[in-house]
Amino acid sequence: MAMEFAMREDSKEIDDTPTIEPTPKPQDSEDVIPPPPKPITVTNGHSDIPSAPQRPLVPQQPAPGPSAPPPPPESESDDPSVTVPANKSCRRRGCNAASSAETASSEDEHCVYHPGQALFHEGSKGWTCCKRRVLEFDEFMKIEGCKRKKRHLFVGSGKKDAGEEALKTVKHDFYQTPTTVIASLYLKKIDKHRSKIDFTSPTEIVLDLPTTDMKRYKTTMPLFAPIDTAKSTSKIMGTKVELTLVKLDISNWSTLLVQGLTDAGVVAARDDPPWF
């Protein structure tokens, strides 16, 4: 029996053909199931979805208001029919020449002046037409002009001399000691013979300052604190009026005027537009 079983086992055929795996059938795009969406995490009211870049906001500039009309151009020469008075100052900025019989007949005169405007910024002083800057006002008045003309301009067309120009404001500066206040009112070409400075009361000063170039500054200054009118003094210089005010007490003056710097027509000297 055993031998018969062994023979039967040997008689069986062995299939050694390799098995080939069936190739999977490609699926259509419609049959593909997309993966589930990723959950959104919200923290403190903000999601983790990146936001699109935003353009920076450009602040809108306010529309410029209507500007004042420019002043009429200055006459470039004197009218020959207009008589130039003696000691008449040249109208051009930076030229301090005064008229005389010699200048009226001289052919060699030259006007050296500044065509630009006076510039005051953060304590420095100069002209817009020049690069030089100084700190002291007296040095500013000495800056030589950067342009030349053959003749001075004393009266121009003569139309402006029909009346004086009333000045509403002038620049001022002041410092103090425990007993005095030294104030400077900046105004050039002041006529010393016609000017009046009256210490009318301990709290007021009356000013009447005409200039040789047909300008006039008149005002009443209400002072911050009372002064000794008998001991207080004034001095008229070439470019300013200096007031030495003697205090009645040793209190500190925070301003020169009791009602502010502009109520009496006096404005601060630094960082303001020039008065020319």
GROMACS .gro file of C-alpha atoms in nm, residues 23 196 211 248:
model
    4
   23THR     CA    1  -0.305   4.489  -1.378
  196LYS     CA    2   0.782  15.754   2.052
  211THR     CA    3   1.071  15.396   0.958
  248LEU     CA    4   0.835  14.569   4.069
   0.00000   0.00000   0.00000
